[in-house]
Amino acid sequence: ETFYLTNLLSLDLSHNSFSGGIPKAIGKTTNLAELKLFNNKFSSTLPAEIGGVTSLTTIQIANNEIIGSIPWEIGNLKALEELDLSNNGL
């Protein structure tokens, strides 16, 4: 699985037609700095496990079909500089 790549620094899967939920295993990418999943069809809620990737500086998950609320665990991301969740159902 992609999300077991613990040395991965940047993951850009934007501008595709990926659907379904964002896997909880995203929390295993402990060195990830950039997560770009915008312009897809991801649905469901944001996994709370994303808050465990404390190296994240950028999260771009705009223009999907994410619902629910933003998990409080996002507050654990002290290095976070950019958070774009626009155009979802949050």
XYZ file of C-alpha atoms in Angstrom:
90
model
C 0.000 0.000 0.000
C 1.130 3.529 -0.750
C 0.468 4.682 2.789
C 3.126 2.406 4.268
C 5.868 4.426 2.562
C 7.231 5.967 5.742
C 9.957 7.951 3.929
C 7.515 9.595 1.504
C 7.763 13.404 1.711
C 5.143 14.499 -0.829
C 2.007 12.795 -2.146
C 0.182 14.508 -5.018
C -2.814 12.619 -6.398
C -4.715 15.721 -7.481
C -6.780 16.056 -10.670
C -7.880 12.439 -10.899
C -11.170 10.676 -10.318
C -10.258 8.862 -7.111
C -13.314 8.110 -5.012
C -14.204 6.556 -1.696
C -12.721 7.510 1.631
C -9.201 8.671 2.366
C -7.586 5.609 3.968
C -6.897 5.742 7.709
C -3.456 4.348 6.891
C -2.496 7.895 5.881
C -1.446 8.183 9.526
C 1.460 5.803 8.826
C 3.187 8.256 6.465
C 5.076 9.793 9.352
C 7.496 11.918 7.276
C 4.912 13.283 4.835
C 5.145 17.061 4.430
C 2.720 17.647 1.537
C -0.624 15.958 0.952
C -2.394 17.089 -2.216
C -5.623 15.289 -3.019
C -7.636 18.143 -4.555
C -10.000 17.814 -7.537
C -11.030 14.210 -6.993
C -14.200 12.515 -5.772
C -13.079 11.506 -2.286
C -16.076 11.162 0.010
C -16.777 10.210 3.605
C -15.135 12.066 6.483
C -11.535 13.158 6.970
C -9.759 10.407 8.900
C -8.668 11.492 12.380
C -5.393 9.643 11.748
C -4.267 12.529 9.551
C -3.556 14.380 12.797
C -0.800 11.892 13.559
C 1.280 12.988 10.580
C 2.907 15.820 12.497
C 5.399 16.599 9.712
C 2.612 17.874 7.418
C 3.069 21.466 6.256
C 0.505 21.393 3.424
C -2.906 19.726 3.139
C -4.894 20.399 -0.018
C -8.097 18.377 -0.203
C -10.297 20.977 -1.912
C -12.949 20.125 -4.516
C -13.935 16.682 -3.282
C -17.054 15.336 -1.582
C -15.736 15.199 2.001
C -18.515 15.449 4.610
C -18.787 15.806 8.357
C -16.579 17.989 10.491
C -12.858 18.684 10.598
C -11.294 16.266 13.101
C -9.877 17.956 16.198
C -6.665 15.975 15.645
C -5.779 18.480 12.895
C -4.782 20.714 15.817
C -1.826 18.380 16.456
C -0.224 19.506 13.203
C 2.066 22.210 14.588
C 4.094 22.443 11.336
C 0.967 22.972 9.198
C 1.204 26.124 7.062
C -1.547 25.516 4.467
C -4.917 23.816 4.935
C -7.329 23.932 1.979
C -10.549 22.007 2.424
C -12.713 24.314 0.308
C -15.585 23.089 -1.861
C -16.471 20.045 0.210
C -19.472 19.248 2.398
C -17.790 20.125 5.703
